[in-house]
PDB file of C-alpha atoms in Angstrom:
ATOM      1  CA  MET T   1     -37.045 -46.021 -19.297  1.00 49.00           C
ATOM      2  CA  SER T   2     -36.836 -48.971 -21.696  1.00 64.00           C
ATOM      3  CA  ARG T   3     -36.601 -48.134 -25.359  1.00 89.00           C
ATOM      4  CA  LYS T   4     -39.934 -48.054 -27.130  1.00 94.00           C
ATOM      5  CA  LYS T   5     -40.412 -49.415 -30.593  1.00 98.00           C
ATOM      6  CA  MET T   6     -41.674 -46.635 -32.848  1.00 98.00           C
ATOM      7  CA  ILE T   7     -43.158 -46.559 -36.339  1.00 98.00           C
ATOM      8  CA  LEU T   8     -43.345 -43.112 -37.956  1.00 99.00           C
ATOM      9  CA  ASP T   9     -46.043 -42.701 -40.613  1.00 99.00           C
ATOM     10  CA  LEU T  10     -44.779 -39.660 -42.544  1.00 98.00           C
ATOM     11  CA  ASP T  11     -45.881 -37.511 -45.463  1.00 98.00           C
ATOM     12  CA  THR T  12     -42.322 -36.332 -45.373  1.00 98.00           C
ATOM     13  CA  GLY T  13     -42.320 -32.571 -45.604  1.00 98.00           C
ATOM     14  CA  ILE T  14     -40.235 -30.259 -43.529  1.00 98.00           C
ATOM     15  CA  ASP T  15     -41.625 -30.773 -40.015  1.00 98.00           C
ATOM     16  CA  ASP T  16     -41.776 -34.509 -40.739  1.00 98.00           C
ATOM     17  CA  ALA T  17     -38.026 -34.324 -41.498  1.00 98.00           C
ATOM     18  CA  LEU T  18     -37.530 -32.738 -38.069  1.00 98.00           C
ATOM     19  CA  ALA T  19     -39.610 -35.489 -36.414  1.00 98.00           C
ATOM     20  CA  LEU T  20     -37.488 -38.116 -38.151  1.00 98.00           C
ATOM     21  CA  ALA T  21     -34.279 -36.591 -36.880  1.00 98.00           C
ATOM     22  CA  TYR T  22     -35.675 -36.204 -33.337  1.00 98.00           C
ATOM     23  CA  ALA T  23     -36.739 -39.863 -33.259  1.00 98.00           C
ATOM     24  CA  ILE T  24     -33.349 -41.047 -34.512  1.00 98.00           C
ATOM     25  CA  GLY T  25     -31.565 -39.087 -31.818  1.00 97.00           C
ATOM     26  CA  HIS T  26     -33.781 -39.968 -28.870  1.00 97.00           C
ATOM     27  CA  ASP T  27     -32.266 -42.541 -26.502  1.00 96.00           C
ATOM     28  CA  ASP T  28     -35.695 -43.926 -25.559  1.00 96.00           C
ATOM     29  CA  ILE T  29     -36.823 -44.584 -29.153  1.00 98.00           C
ATOM     30  CA  ASP T  30     -35.988 -47.587 -31.311  1.00 98.00           C
ATOM     31  CA  LEU T  31     -37.231 -46.523 -34.732  1.00 98.00           C
ATOM     32  CA  ILE T  32     -38.188 -49.771 -36.465  1.00 98.00           C
ATOM     33  CA  GLY T  33     -39.620 -48.360 -39.653  1.00 98.00           C
ATOM     34  CA  ILE T  34     -41.233 -45.567 -41.582  1.00 98.00           C
ATOM     35  CA  ILE T  35     -44.472 -45.803 -43.549  1.00 98.00           C
ATOM     36  CA  ALA T  36     -44.673 -43.285 -46.418  1.00 98.00           C
ATOM     37  CA  THR T  37     -47.998 -41.610 -47.115  1.00 98.00           C
ATOM     38  CA  TYR T  38     -49.393 -38.731 -49.154  1.00 98.00           C
ATOM     39  CA  GLY T  39     -50.011 -35.150 -47.972  1.00 98.00           C
ATOM     40  CA  ASN T  40     -47.158 -32.663 -48.181  1.00 98.00           C
ATOM     41  CA  ALA T  41     -46.098 -34.467 -51.368  1.00 98.00           C
ATOM     42  CA  LEU T  42     -47.011 -37.631 -53.304  1.00 98.00           C
ATOM     43  CA  THR T  43     -46.296 -40.953 -51.589  1.00 98.00           C
ATOM     44  CA  ASN T  44     -43.392 -41.874 -53.858  1.00 98.00           C
ATOM     45  CA  VAL T  45     -41.809 -38.508 -53.132  1.00 98.00           C
ATOM     46  CA  THR T  46     -42.316 -38.767 -49.354  1.00 98.00           C
ATOM     47  CA  ALA T  47     -40.810 -42.270 -49.431  1.00 98.00           C
ATOM     48  CA  LYS T  48     -37.754 -40.966 -51.301  1.00 98.00           C
ATOM     49  CA  ASN T  49     -37.413 -38.061 -48.872  1.00 98.00           C
ATOM     50  CA  SER T  50     -37.473 -40.436 -45.898  1.00 98.00           C
ATOM     51  CA  LEU T  51     -34.824 -42.722 -47.444  1.00 98.00           C
ATOM     52  CA  ASP T  52     -32.598 -39.775 -48.290  1.00 98.00           C
ATOM     53  CA  LEU T  53     -32.882 -38.188 -44.849  1.00 98.00           C
ATOM     54  CA  LEU T  54     -32.320 -41.503 -43.064  1.00 98.00           C
ATOM     55  CA  ASP T  55     -29.073 -41.968 -44.964  1.00 98.00           C
ATOM     56  CA  LEU T  56     -28.078 -38.338 -44.373  1.00 98.00           C
ATOM     57  CA  LEU T  57     -28.426 -38.969 -40.651  1.00 98.00           C
ATOM     58  CA  GLY T  58     -26.648 -42.334 -40.733  1.00 98.00           C
ATOM     59  CA  ALA T  59     -29.753 -44.402 -39.986  1.00 98.00           C
ATOM     60  CA  HIS T  60     -29.139 -46.801 -42.874  1.00 97.00           C
ATOM     61  CA  ASP T  61     -30.871 -49.750 -41.147  1.00 97.00           C
ATOM     62  CA  VAL T  62     -34.298 -48.179 -40.796  1.00 98.00           C
ATOM     63  CA  PRO T  63     -36.621 -49.511 -43.537  1.00 98.00           C
ATOM     64  CA  VAL T  64     -39.186 -47.447 -45.432  1.00 98.00           C
ATOM     65  CA  PHE T  65     -42.545 -48.931 -46.464  1.00 98.00           C
ATOM     66  CA  ILE T  66     -45.127 -47.672 -48.907  1.00 98.00           C
ATOM     67  CA  GLY T  67     -48.516 -46.769 -47.547  1.00 98.00           C
ATOM     68  CA  GLU T  68     -51.617 -45.390 -49.168  1.00 98.00           C
ATOM     69  CA  SER T  69     -51.323 -42.892 -52.030  1.00 98.00           C
ATOM     70  CA  HIS T  70     -54.709 -41.232 -51.661  1.00 98.00           C
ATOM     71  CA  SER T  71     -57.596 -40.911 -49.247  1.00 98.00           C
ATOM     72  CA  SER T  72     -60.192 -43.586 -48.449  1.00 97.00           C
ATOM     73  CA  THR T  73     -62.839 -41.760 -50.492  1.00 97.00           C
ATOM     74  CA  THR T  74     -60.839 -40.837 -53.622  1.00 97.00           C
ATOM     75  CA  THR T  75     -58.892 -42.610 -56.385  1.00 97.00           C
ATOM     76  CA  ASP T  76     -55.975 -40.234 -56.671  1.00 97.00           C
ATOM     77  CA  PHE T  77     -54.300 -37.336 -54.902  1.00 98.00           C
ATOM     78  CA  THR T  78     -53.054 -33.885 -55.894  1.00 97.00           C
ATOM     79  CA  VAL T  79     -50.857 -31.860 -53.543  1.00 97.00           C
ATOM     80  CA  MET T  80     -52.486 -28.639 -52.379  1.00 95.00           C
ATOM     81  CA  PRO T  81     -50.800 -25.453 -53.661  1.00 95.00           C
ATOM     82  CA  ILE T  82     -50.491 -24.177 -50.052  1.00 95.00           C
ATOM     83  CA  SER T  83     -48.626 -27.388 -49.115  1.00 96.00           C
ATOM     84  CA  GLN T  84     -46.176 -26.794 -51.950  1.00 96.00           C
ATOM     85  CA  ALA T  85     -45.741 -23.200 -50.886  1.00 97.00           C
ATOM     86  CA  ILE T  86     -44.945 -24.225 -47.300  1.00 97.00           C
ATOM     87  CA  HIS T  87     -42.858 -27.356 -48.002  1.00 98.00           C
ATOM     88  CA  GLY T  88     -41.487 -26.753 -51.528  1.00 98.00           C
ATOM     89  CA  GLN T  89     -42.037 -28.713 -54.725  1.00 97.00           C
ATOM     90  CA  ASN T  90     -40.006 -31.670 -53.409  1.00 98.00           C
ATOM     91  CA  GLY T  91     -41.486 -31.560 -49.894  1.00 98.00           C
ATOM     92  CA  ILE T  92     -38.243 -30.588 -48.173  1.00 98.00           C
ATOM     93  CA  GLY T  93     -37.834 -26.960 -49.064  1.00 98.00           C
ATOM     94  CA  ASP T  94     -36.463 -27.678 -52.564  1.00 98.00           C
ATOM     95  CA  VAL T  95     -33.170 -28.650 -50.917  1.00 98.00           C
ATOM     96  CA  GLU T  96     -31.240 -31.331 -52.755  1.00 97.00           C
ATOM     97  CA  VAL T  97     -30.218 -34.014 -50.293  1.00 98.00           C
ATOM     98  CA  ALA T  98     -27.850 -36.757 -51.516  1.00 98.00           C
ATOM     99  CA  ALA T  99     -29.929 -39.560 -52.977  1.00 98.00           C
ATOM    100  CA  SER T 100     -30.097 -42.814 -51.004  1.00 98.00           C
ATOM    101  CA  THR T 101     -28.966 -45.971 -52.773  1.00 96.00           C
ATOM    102  CA  ARG T 102     -31.598 -47.970 -50.872  1.00 98.00           C
ATOM    103  CA  SER T 103     -35.075 -48.865 -52.096  1.00 98.00           C
ATOM    104  CA  VAL T 104     -38.384 -49.063 -50.227  1.00 98.00           C
ATOM    105  CA  ASP T 105     -39.178 -52.371 -48.586  1.00 98.00           C
ATOM    106  CA  SER T 106     -41.172 -54.927 -50.588  1.00 98.00           C
ATOM    107  CA  GLN T 107     -43.703 -55.344 -47.763  1.00 98.00           C
ATOM    108  CA  ASN T 108     -46.734 -53.086 -47.832  1.00 97.00           C
ATOM    109  CA  GLY T 109     -46.853 -50.473 -45.069  1.00 98.00           C
ATOM    110  CA  ILE T 110     -50.295 -51.565 -43.819  1.00 98.00           C
ATOM    111  CA  ASP T 111     -49.155 -55.146 -43.405  1.00 98.00           C
ATOM    112  CA  PHE T 112     -45.977 -53.953 -41.676  1.00 98.00           C
ATOM    113  CA  LEU T 113     -48.015 -52.015 -39.136  1.00 98.00           C
ATOM    114  CA  ILE T 114     -50.311 -54.967 -38.436  1.00 98.00           C
ATOM    115  CA  GLU T 115     -47.350 -57.368 -38.098  1.00 98.00           C
ATOM    116  CA  ALA T 116     -45.536 -54.952 -35.720  1.00 98.00           C
ATOM    117  CA  ALA T 117     -48.666 -54.533 -33.583  1.00 98.00           C
ATOM    118  CA  HIS T 118     -48.861 -58.287 -33.040  1.00 98.00           C
ATOM    119  CA  GLN T 119     -45.121 -58.608 -32.436  1.00 98.00           C
ATOM    120  CA  TYR T 120     -44.520 -55.672 -30.027  1.00 98.00           C
ATOM    121  CA  LYS T 121     -47.994 -54.953 -28.566  1.00 97.00           C
ATOM    122  CA  ASP T 122     -47.656 -52.574 -25.580  1.00 97.00           C
ATOM    123  CA  GLU T 123     -44.072 -51.713 -26.545  1.00 97.00           C
ATOM    124  CA  LEU T 124     -45.130 -50.213 -29.869  1.00 98.00           C
ATOM    125  CA  ILE T 125     -45.695 -46.491 -30.461  1.00 98.00           C
ATOM    126  CA  TYR T 126     -47.348 -45.702 -33.767  1.00 98.00           C
ATOM    127  CA  LEU T 127     -46.923 -42.064 -34.758  1.00 98.00           C
ATOM    128  CA  PRO T 128     -48.698 -40.662 -37.853  1.00 98.00           C
ATOM    129  CA  THR T 129     -47.834 -37.092 -38.865  1.00 98.00           C
ATOM    130  CA  GLY T 130     -49.988 -37.031 -42.007  1.00 98.00           C
ATOM    131  CA  PRO T 131     -53.476 -38.322 -42.905  1.00 98.00           C
ATOM    132  CA  LEU T 132     -54.827 -41.268 -40.971  1.00 98.00           C
ATOM    133  CA  THR T 133     -55.617 -43.389 -44.050  1.00 98.00           C
ATOM    134  CA  ASN T 134     -52.990 -46.009 -43.314  1.00 98.00           C
ATOM    135  CA  LEU T 135     -54.179 -46.690 -39.789  1.00 98.00           C
ATOM    136  CA  ALA T 136     -57.839 -46.765 -40.859  1.00 98.00           C
ATOM    137  CA  LYS T 137     -56.941 -49.359 -43.530  1.00 98.00           C
ATOM    138  CA  ALA T 138     -54.994 -51.402 -41.032  1.00 98.00           C
ATOM    139  CA  LEU T 139     -57.886 -51.309 -38.514  1.00 98.00           C
ATOM    140  CA  GLU T 140     -60.345 -52.420 -41.200  1.00 98.00           C
ATOM    141  CA  LYS T 141     -58.054 -55.312 -42.168  1.00 98.00           C
ATOM    142  CA  ASP T 142     -57.315 -56.347 -38.555  1.00 98.00           C
ATOM    143  CA  PRO T 143     -59.528 -54.728 -35.924  1.00 98.00           C
ATOM    144  CA  SER T 144     -57.545 -56.368 -33.129  1.00 98.00           C
ATOM    145  CA  ILE T 145     -54.738 -53.823 -33.508  1.00 98.00           C
ATOM    146  CA  ALA T 146     -56.997 -51.198 -31.920  1.00 98.00           C
ATOM    147  CA  LYS T 147     -56.165 -52.830 -28.560  1.00 98.00           C
ATOM    148  CA  LEU T 148     -52.716 -54.231 -29.452  1.00 98.00           C
ATOM    149  CA  ILE T 149     -50.834 -51.034 -30.318  1.00 98.00           C
ATOM    150  CA  GLY T 150     -49.442 -49.721 -27.047  1.00 98.00           C
ATOM    151  CA  GLN T 151     -49.829 -46.074 -27.939  1.00 98.00           C
ATOM    152  CA  THR T 152     -50.886 -43.996 -30.926  1.00 98.00           C
ATOM    153  CA  THR T 153     -49.785 -40.400 -30.838  1.00 98.00           C
ATOM    154  CA  LEU T 154     -50.785 -38.372 -33.884  1.00 98.00           C
ATOM    155  CA  MET T 155     -50.004 -34.903 -35.116  1.00 98.00           C
ATOM    156  CA  GLY T 156     -53.241 -33.441 -36.393  1.00 98.00           C
ATOM    157  CA  GLY T 157     -56.500 -31.808 -35.519  1.00 98.00           C
ATOM    158  CA  ALA T 158     -57.483 -28.668 -33.641  1.00 98.00           C
ATOM    159  CA  LEU T 159     -59.799 -28.648 -30.635  1.00 97.00           C
ATOM    160  CA  THR T 160     -59.513 -25.186 -29.074  1.00 96.00           C
ATOM    161  CA  VAL T 161     -58.093 -23.142 -31.991  1.00 97.00           C
ATOM    162  CA  PRO T 162     -59.162 -22.682 -35.620  1.00 96.00           C
ATOM    163  CA  GLY T 163     -57.924 -25.081 -38.323  1.00 95.00           C
ATOM    164  CA  ASN T 164     -55.245 -24.159 -40.832  1.00 95.00           C
ATOM    165  CA  VAL T 165     -57.149 -25.276 -43.954  1.00 94.00           C
ATOM    166  CA  THR T 166     -60.689 -24.127 -42.982  1.00 92.00           C
ATOM    167  CA  PRO T 167     -61.915 -22.448 -39.822  1.00 93.00           C
ATOM    168  CA  PHE T 168     -62.585 -25.947 -38.470  1.00 91.00           C
ATOM    169  CA  THR T 169     -60.082 -28.242 -40.138  1.00 95.00           C
ATOM    170  CA  GLU T 170     -56.366 -28.960 -39.673  1.00 97.00           C
ATOM    171  CA  ALA T 171     -54.402 -30.087 -42.770  1.00 97.00           C
ATOM    172  CA  ASN T 172     -53.712 -33.733 -41.891  1.00 98.00           C
ATOM    173  CA  ILE T 173     -57.322 -34.363 -40.880  1.00 98.00           C
ATOM    174  CA  HIS T 174     -58.542 -32.517 -43.979  1.00 96.00           C
ATOM    175  CA  GLN T 175     -56.714 -35.017 -46.227  1.00 97.00           C
ATOM    176  CA  ASP T 176     -59.089 -37.849 -45.109  1.00 98.00           C
ATOM    177  CA  PRO T 177     -61.729 -36.917 -42.498  1.00 98.00           C
ATOM    178  CA  GLU T 178     -63.622 -40.168 -42.990  1.00 98.00           C
ATOM    179  CA  ALA T 179     -60.528 -42.241 -42.162  1.00 98.00           C
ATOM    180  CA  ALA T 180     -59.702 -39.927 -39.240  1.00 98.00           C
ATOM    181  CA  ASP T 181     -63.211 -40.372 -37.816  1.00 98.00           C
ATOM    182  CA  TYR T 182     -62.884 -44.164 -38.043  1.00 98.00           C
ATOM    183  CA  VAL T 183     -59.545 -44.000 -36.221  1.00 98.00           C
ATOM    184  CA  PHE T 184     -60.767 -41.722 -33.454  1.00 98.00           C
ATOM    185  CA  LYS T 185     -63.774 -43.929 -32.805  1.00 98.00           C
ATOM    186  CA  ASN T 186     -61.851 -47.249 -32.814  1.00 98.00           C
ATOM    187  CA  GLN T 187     -58.177 -46.877 -31.935  1.00 98.00           C
ATOM    188  CA  GLU T 188     -57.479 -47.107 -28.243  1.00 98.00           C
ATOM    189  CA  ASN T 189     -54.778 -45.243 -26.275  1.00 98.00           C
ATOM    190  CA  LEU T 190     -54.774 -42.395 -28.801  1.00 98.00           C
ATOM    191  CA  THR T 191     -53.360 -38.927 -28.114  1.00 98.00           C
ATOM    192  CA  MET T 192     -54.030 -36.009 -30.473  1.00 98.00           C
ATOM    193  CA  VAL T 193     -51.228 -33.459 -30.600  1.00 98.00           C
ATOM    194  CA  GLY T 194     -52.867 -30.722 -32.634  1.00 98.00           C
ATOM    195  CA  LEU T 195     -52.584 -27.055 -33.519  1.00 98.00           C
ATOM    196  CA  ASP T 196     -53.678 -26.217 -29.959  1.00 98.00           C
ATOM    197  CA  VAL T 197     -50.136 -26.960 -28.798  1.00 98.00           C
ATOM    198  CA  THR T 198     -47.928 -27.161 -31.849  1.00 98.00           C
ATOM    199  CA  LEU T 199     -48.501 -23.572 -32.951  1.00 98.00           C
ATOM    200  CA  ARG T 200     -46.898 -22.449 -29.651  1.00 98.00           C
ATOM    201  CA  THR T 201     -43.590 -24.206 -30.356  1.00 98.00           C
ATOM    202  CA  LEU T 202     -41.604 -21.982 -32.692  1.00 98.00           C
ATOM    203  CA  LEU T 203     -38.129 -22.318 -34.183  1.00 98.00           C
ATOM    204  CA  THR T 204     -36.143 -19.371 -35.556  1.00 98.00           C
ATOM    205  CA  LYS T 205     -33.140 -18.784 -37.787  1.00 98.00           C
ATOM    206  CA  LYS T 206     -31.128 -18.239 -34.659  1.00 98.00           C
ATOM    207  CA  HIS T 207     -31.618 -21.923 -33.968  1.00 98.00           C
ATOM    208  CA  THR T 208     -30.823 -22.999 -37.537  1.00 98.00           C
ATOM    209  CA  GLN T 209     -27.626 -20.906 -37.540  1.00 98.00           C
ATOM    210  CA  GLU T 210     -26.433 -23.131 -34.702  1.00 98.00           C
ATOM    211  CA  TRP T 211     -27.069 -26.118 -37.011  1.00 98.00           C
ATOM    212  CA  ARG T 212     -24.959 -24.510 -39.731  1.00 98.00           C
ATOM    213  CA  ASP T 213     -22.185 -23.744 -37.258  1.00 98.00           C
ATOM    214  CA  LEU T 214     -21.703 -27.481 -36.705  1.00 98.00           C
ATOM    215  CA  GLY T 215     -19.987 -27.587 -40.083  1.00 98.00           C
ATOM    216  CA  THR T 216     -21.622 -30.895 -41.120  1.00 98.00           C
ATOM    217  CA  THR T 217     -23.492 -31.751 -44.297  1.00 98.00           C
ATOM    218  CA  ALA T 218     -26.507 -32.770 -42.203  1.00 98.00           C
ATOM    219  CA  GLY T 219     -26.398 -29.462 -40.329  1.00 98.00           C
ATOM    220  CA  GLN T 220     -26.209 -27.478 -43.555  1.00 98.00           C
ATOM    221  CA  ASN T 221     -28.971 -29.471 -45.299  1.00 98.00           C
ATOM    222  CA  TYR T 222     -31.334 -29.267 -42.338  1.00 98.00           C
ATOM    223  CA  ALA T 223     -30.687 -25.568 -41.822  1.00 98.00           C
ATOM    224  CA  ASP T 224     -31.496 -24.907 -45.490  1.00 98.00           C
ATOM    225  CA  ILE T 225     -34.643 -27.017 -45.223  1.00 98.00           C
ATOM    226  CA  MET T 226     -35.826 -25.297 -42.049  1.00 98.00           C
ATOM    227  CA  ASP T 227     -35.003 -21.815 -43.225  1.00 98.00           C
ATOM    228  CA  TYR T 228     -37.269 -22.413 -46.249  1.00 98.00           C
ATOM    229  CA  TYR T 229     -40.029 -23.299 -43.781  1.00 98.00           C
ATOM    230  CA  ILE T 230     -39.425 -20.227 -41.598  1.00 98.00           C
ATOM    231  CA  ASP T 231     -39.450 -17.978 -44.680  1.00 98.00           C
ATOM    232  CA  ALA T 232     -42.719 -19.610 -45.850  1.00 98.00           C
ATOM    233  CA  TYR T 233     -44.321 -18.925 -42.466  1.00 98.00           C
ATOM    234  CA  TYR T 234     -43.161 -15.292 -42.688  1.00 98.00           C
ATOM    235  CA  ASN T 235     -44.133 -14.684 -46.335  1.00 97.00           C
ATOM    236  CA  LEU T 236     -47.489 -16.391 -46.067  1.00 97.00           C
ATOM    237  CA  ASP T 237     -48.224 -14.530 -42.839  1.00 96.00           C
ATOM    238  CA  ILE T 238     -48.691 -17.743 -40.883  1.00 96.00           C
ATOM    239  CA  ASP T 239     -46.350 -16.616 -38.110  1.00 97.00           C
ATOM    240  CA  LYS T 240     -43.643 -13.928 -38.304  1.00 97.00           C
ATOM    241  CA  LYS T 241     -41.985 -15.044 -35.036  1.00 98.00           C
ATOM    242  CA  GLY T 242     -40.809 -18.428 -36.352  1.00 98.00           C
ATOM    243  CA  ALA T 243     -42.096 -21.767 -37.704  1.00 98.00           C
ATOM    244  CA  ALA T 244     -43.990 -24.381 -35.707  1.00 98.00           C
ATOM    245  CA  LEU T 245     -42.521 -27.679 -34.630  1.00 98.00           C
ATOM    246  CA  HIS T 246     -45.703 -29.645 -35.364  1.00 98.00           C
ATOM    247  CA  ASP T 247     -44.478 -33.170 -35.970  1.00 98.00           C
ATOM    248  CA  PRO T 248     -41.438 -33.294 -33.645  1.00 98.00           C
ATOM    249  CA  LEU T 249     -43.649 -32.193 -30.753  1.00 98.00           C
ATOM    250  CA  ALA T 250     -45.804 -35.297 -31.345  1.00 98.00           C
ATOM    251  CA  VAL T 251     -42.693 -37.529 -31.198  1.00 98.00           C
ATOM    252  CA  ALA T 252     -41.577 -35.850 -27.976  1.00 98.00           C
ATOM    253  CA  VAL T 253     -44.995 -36.211 -26.348  1.00 98.00           C
ATOM    254  CA  ALA T 254     -45.093 -39.888 -27.242  1.00 98.00           C
ATOM    255  CA  VAL T 255     -42.088 -40.585 -25.001  1.00 97.00           C
ATOM    256  CA  ASP T 256     -42.508 -37.766 -22.482  1.00 98.00           C
ATOM    257  CA  PRO T 257     -46.169 -36.853 -21.985  1.00 98.00           C
ATOM    258  CA  SER T 258     -45.195 -34.260 -19.380  1.00 98.00           C
ATOM    259  CA  TYR T 259     -44.502 -31.748 -22.178  1.00 98.00           C
ATOM    260  CA  VAL T 260     -48.282 -31.287 -22.560  1.00 98.00           C
ATOM    261  CA  THR T 261     -51.487 -31.081 -20.552  1.00 98.00           C
ATOM    262  CA  THR T 262     -54.191 -33.310 -22.062  1.00 98.00           C
ATOM    263  CA  LEU T 263     -57.957 -33.507 -21.900  1.00 98.00           C
ATOM    264  CA  ASP T 264     -59.509 -36.985 -21.741  1.00 98.00           C
ATOM    265  CA  LEU T 265     -62.173 -36.980 -24.439  1.00 98.00           C
ATOM    266  CA  ASN T 266     -63.793 -39.515 -26.752  1.00 98.00           C
ATOM    267  CA  MET T 267     -63.550 -37.762 -30.105  1.00 98.00           C
ATOM    268  CA  GLN T 268     -64.985 -37.867 -33.584  1.00 98.00           C
ATOM    269  CA  VAL T 269     -64.278 -36.133 -36.904  1.00 98.00           C
ATOM    270  CA  THR T 270     -67.114 -34.532 -38.852  1.00 97.00           C
ATOM    271  CA  TYR T 271     -67.429 -35.150 -42.544  1.00 95.00           C
ATOM    272  CA  ASP T 272     -70.641 -33.528 -43.744  1.00 92.00           C
ATOM    273  CA  GLN T 273     -69.592 -31.848 -46.965  1.00 88.00           C
ATOM    274  CA  GLU T 274     -73.086 -30.512 -47.643  1.00 88.00           C
ATOM    275  CA  SER T 275     -73.132 -28.366 -44.506  1.00 88.00           C
ATOM    276  CA  GLY T 276     -69.424 -27.578 -44.668  1.00 86.00           C
ATOM    277  CA  ASP T 277     -68.900 -29.191 -41.279  1.00 91.00           C
ATOM    278  CA  TYR T 278     -66.030 -31.233 -42.676  1.00 94.00           C
ATOM    279  CA  GLY T 279     -62.913 -32.283 -40.839  1.00 96.00           C
ATOM    280  CA  ARG T 280     -63.633 -30.918 -37.368  1.00 97.00           C
ATOM    281  CA  THR T 281     -62.044 -32.812 -34.448  1.00 98.00           C
ATOM    282  CA  ILE T 282     -64.540 -32.610 -31.595  1.00 97.00           C
ATOM    283  CA  GLY T 283     -65.981 -34.594 -28.685  1.00 97.00           C
ATOM    284  CA  ASP T 284     -68.231 -37.477 -29.598  1.00 97.00           C
ATOM    285  CA  LYS T 285     -71.617 -36.648 -27.940  1.00 95.00           C
ATOM    286  CA  ALA T 286     -72.729 -40.262 -28.202  1.00 96.00           C
ATOM    287  CA  LYS T 287     -69.805 -41.361 -26.015  1.00 96.00           C
ATOM    288  CA  LEU T 288     -69.751 -38.687 -23.321  1.00 94.00           C
ATOM    289  CA  LEU T 289     -70.589 -41.223 -20.569  1.00 95.00           C
ATOM    290  CA  GLU T 290     -68.339 -44.009 -21.858  1.00 96.00           C
ATOM    291  CA  PRO T 291     -64.749 -44.719 -20.730  1.00 96.00           C
ATOM    292  CA  THR T 292     -62.367 -42.573 -22.790  1.00 98.00           C
ATOM    293  CA  ILE T 293     -60.006 -44.084 -25.341  1.00 97.00           C
ATOM    294  CA  SER T 294     -58.438 -40.831 -26.503  1.00 98.00           C
ATOM    295  CA  LYS T 295     -57.070 -37.553 -25.206  1.00 98.00           C
ATOM    296  CA  ALA T 296     -56.233 -34.188 -26.746  1.00 98.00           C
ATOM    297  CA  ALA T 297     -53.258 -32.024 -25.857  1.00 98.00           C
ATOM    298  CA  VAL T 298     -54.439 -28.494 -24.961  1.00 98.00           C
ATOM    299  CA  LEU T 299     -51.419 -26.892 -23.255  1.00 98.00           C
ATOM    300  CA  VAL T 300     -47.662 -27.264 -23.775  1.00 98.00           C
ATOM    301  CA  ASP T 301     -44.500 -26.297 -21.943  1.00 98.00           C
ATOM    302  CA  GLN T 302     -43.189 -24.650 -25.075  1.00 98.00           C
ATOM    303  CA  ASP T 303     -39.987 -23.200 -23.615  1.00 98.00           C
ATOM    304  CA  ARG T 304     -38.828 -26.559 -22.281  1.00 98.00           C
ATOM    305  CA  PHE T 305     -39.734 -28.387 -25.451  1.00 98.00           C
ATOM    306  CA  VAL T 306     -38.074 -25.924 -27.868  1.00 98.00           C
ATOM    307  CA  SER T 307     -34.889 -25.973 -25.746  1.00 98.00           C
ATOM    308  CA  ASP T 308     -34.839 -29.742 -25.557  1.00 98.00           C
ATOM    309  CA  PHE T 309     -35.579 -30.044 -29.292  1.00 98.00           C
ATOM    310  CA  GLN T 310     -32.706 -27.750 -30.133  1.00 98.00           C
ATOM    311  CA  GLN T 311     -30.287 -29.763 -27.985  1.00 98.00           C
ATOM    312  CA  MET T 312     -31.440 -32.972 -29.646  1.00 98.00           C
ATOM    313  CA  MET T 313     -30.977 -31.536 -33.154  1.00 98.00           C
ATOM    314  CA  LEU T 314     -27.469 -30.308 -32.319  1.00 98.00           C
ATOM    315  CA  LYS T 315     -26.628 -33.856 -31.181  1.00 98.00           C
ATOM    316  CA  VAL T 316     -28.128 -35.525 -34.241  1.00 98.00           C
ATOM    317  CA  LEU T 317     -26.772 -33.129 -36.837  1.00 98.00           C
ATOM    318  CA  ALA T 318     -23.267 -33.199 -35.412  1.00 97.00           C
TER     319      ALA T 318
END
């Protein structure tokens, strides 16, 4: 398989940090840039986290761009308390990673995405693991990218299971349902990797102990970060068996779709605040008879993925 160009759009919290490491280590991925967005932390914090982690992993040539700092319907953003409880005050489990000496790129993240879509076309994978505000803005600015981007694989949504913010809504979609709806209705070749599959992929402290045993700074830092996440899952009663590999599963599916079973479905996102039907990812009734432009992952080969993920992390952290 030829190497695919990939842009990660990260609100760099803990599982985003795992997705970043997985993408760096994957032989079939050429990571050409990261767009920082809001969500698990403020945009300036997520940008710093991405720079620090890139340098920790030796990926000093991957640029970081600044994306949107709040949703399409607001003028500012405040991190949800539950996000801070799960990801820590600094987004990466309150672990202090050595500060990068690099700065964010001067080009805006929206413009970088549009430029990359025109340059790489079918070879480009765009992978957002936070809110979809950046992609919605890019689509509004240049609608042609809907057909240009080879593949968009997002982590977000919940089709067959309850949400993790409300009974309907998953956290990334909840940050900007209006933008998410615009993306689902316009962006072609889109795959939703949601809670339906990510909640089945669990990592434990047995895995992170193997990272520690590598004896590297990266192994130690990443084990500390992930153990914070595992403890948060346990203490908040999210899952006492381990912590979910939300974002790295999306990266894996982008280059190896065989990890999941998908349902072809034109989708929409609800945003009726009055009724409370806000942020639900569901089939678009108006497009049931039209050709599908999106699909949703509904089943996952969790044993194979978790094993492959662990082997990748051991390679990257060594």
